[in-house]
Amino acid sequence: MKTQELLTLQGLHQYLKSLPAIILDKLYNHPAACLATFRELSQLAKHYVMRTLFTIQAIPTSTISAWVNSQHQKEHQAALNQLTEIRIWQSHTLPGGMQGIKLNESFRANLKTALCGGGESWYGPQLSKADKYQFTSEALDLKSKERWECVLHYLVGAGEDLALSGEIQSLLNNCGLVSKNGITAAGFQFLLLDRPSQVWYILLQYLDSAESLGMDLVEILSFLFQLSYSTFGQNYSTEGLTQTQLTCLQHMREIGLVVQRKRKDMKFYPTQLAINLASGAKQEELDHSKSSGYIIVETNYRLYAYTESPLDIALVALFCEMMYRLPGLCVGLITRESVQQAFTNGITANKIINFIRTHAHPEAKKKVTTPIVPSTIIDQLYLWELERGRLSCSDGVLYNQILSSSDFEALRKYADDMGVLLWASPAKRLLVVNRDGHNHVKHFWKRNKQKD
Amino acid sequence: MGTRRSGENLLILVIDTNPLAWLPFAAEMDFTRYIENIVVYINSHLMMDHRNSIAVIASHVNKSCYLYSPHMDNWIKNTNSNSTVNIAKDGRHEELSHINYIIETRVKELVQEMATADIHNHVDQDLRNKGQAKSRILVIKCTPDTSFQYLPIMNCIFTAQKYNVPIDACVIEKDSGFLQQACDITGGIYLKLQSPSGLLQYLLTAFLPNQSMRETLILPPKAKVDYRAACFCHRELIEIGYICSVCLSISCKFVPVCPTCQTHFTLRIAKKKKKA
């Protein structure tokens, strides 16, 4: 269940909220981290921060609530909560005894630095020099895509997993996307996410596991934020990075967030995957990197996948029986067995249909009159899914040997009103109540008896 | 996150870079500080959302020019082949320092170029970006109005109104009738500062919120607008006057030839009356 929850958990703010106060305060010692946190705030909260950025004394809470129209107090409250949750605003008692609010001092100092300049460069005093072997932006895109696909390959178990180091492998194993039997439901859901969300999810898992690897969370976070605000196509020097950050750099290099020529090379290039990671940049920027669709499904349950990528083929093979493999084309058959197999792995019919829709071949999308996925296929997938739901189990308590039918009726009515009745048979005077309701029904029965 | 993304916001900033007009305020805040204040405001706007963009137009003595526009990102590469310039030397966000560098250099160039001391206000609002769905214009100004530019400004205001682009104005010390009208017509915010000290805080408080945020926040109330027009001949505010039917220029007395568009008027009404 944990992975299910984690897959819906998104956004930097929720993550920061879960961090202890000490780590948060340390994190605000870096301009990049402050900038990233700032960008994640709601519009109103951003304005609040800007208004208090250059005001040194504490501001009374009543003044702040007067900034907002009376009909928008709800938004005001939300913004206020957001800011206090991650300790950007701290409550402060004014000299007159009024409640006031003050901006976190280190947050203020570092956001000012990011905004107006001053302080030390993010990358230490060393200016990076022009690289003799400058990577072109296409080369960077290609390299990062290659690395990221390695991760995805590992998830679908398409071999080639040797390219990943043990640390990254165990990270992927631990985050519940893969189990011993292959990809899990959460894993499939993960594959359907857009690229930035995927990266973000993996990074959250990485941060969670960082402490167990003996790495300092604050250092990693500020390094990642730094990466996300760097310029694409620009090389940066590894000088001035701490040991932890260097290890992190190698991990990021492995999943394609950073390109480095050699392990010992002093320069690295952040890739598109890393840039704007924390600034709330979503799909639109990275859409072009997504390959166009390749799947056509026919009413005879045949699925044509115009692809040569082992990853794409492995994905399709999760729910269909592969028949032929031709150059540039794979043909599979959606059968009851193959779909049932997918269901047992936790993949739902909806997920399969969505997958086919999002990866549909341009030719399939062209025809306006016919749906992308034929309706017979959709219906059949739902029917097959329903087959699994013919029996459902729930825990319950059986009441029997009830002497009079009036007692039985009273009991049945009570349980029914409470919404805890699972099954009842008036002829046999049998009653099944679910676990949660058992106590209530028992008490009711005792009370009833006493009255008699 | 449940927050509503406001989408792309383009801010067109028109700043008064007339150093002579700034002279009276030099004691409180010198010209460099004034530009610095504006640069921080620009940075704040860009920091609000990564999709926000900016165009800066300097209104200078006798001319106006772009200090920065989104198409100018390559400018630095053309003028300076040394690629180390645009790398942050301090803790500033790189993108911001890149833009700031361009603006600072351009202001320096501009001030050095200055030769004549012909003071007049030149608010030239370029609406080249009117295709943008969510743009707004902010004018920061300290030079007094001249009726010389009544027509271009009025045209500008109505174009802005048509394209639903609000014009905001922040004037220092002296009220500007033109900008008051501009803000009122286009639904922007007009703010008059008594002195330039605290300019940045005013900018951040009143002019940072974009259109969608303006409903939520309480911002400076609309001032009473003096809609009286100034006549073109003596620059006096008049309530009743003569208006050219071609270019709409105003004069306080009847003139046979329009001073602005050279149209010849014949006083037909007067003649008819004589016949009758």
XYZ file of C-alpha atoms in Angstrom, chain A residues 7 152 155 183 185-195 197-198 283 290 294 315 318-319 347-359:
36
model
C 3.058 7.430 -6.363
C 13.256 2.062 -17.270
C 12.119 -1.826 -14.306
C 7.195 -5.042 -12.374
C 1.323 -2.189 -10.205
C 3.072 0.882 -8.878
C 5.844 0.272 -11.369
C 3.442 0.204 -14.272
C 1.794 3.369 -13.023
C 5.263 4.859 -12.822
C 5.980 4.047 -16.460
C 2.829 5.882 -17.483
C 3.923 9.107 -15.773
C 5.492 11.855 -17.808
C 9.244 12.119 -17.689
C 7.326 13.260 -12.728
C 9.273 10.026 -13.113
C 5.408 18.185 -19.266
C 8.936 11.926 -25.682
C 3.695 3.487 -31.935
C 6.007 -2.671 -21.909
C 3.282 -6.896 -20.009
C -0.298 -7.361 -21.134
C -2.290 -3.559 -13.622
C -5.916 -2.533 -14.162
C -7.900 -2.465 -17.382
C -8.060 1.314 -17.170
C -4.310 1.534 -17.023
C -3.928 -0.655 -20.091
C -6.446 1.374 -22.077
C -4.808 4.620 -21.035
C -1.438 3.244 -22.003
C -2.615 2.316 -25.479
C -4.321 5.684 -25.903
C -1.299 7.737 -24.878
C 1.047 5.728 -27.050
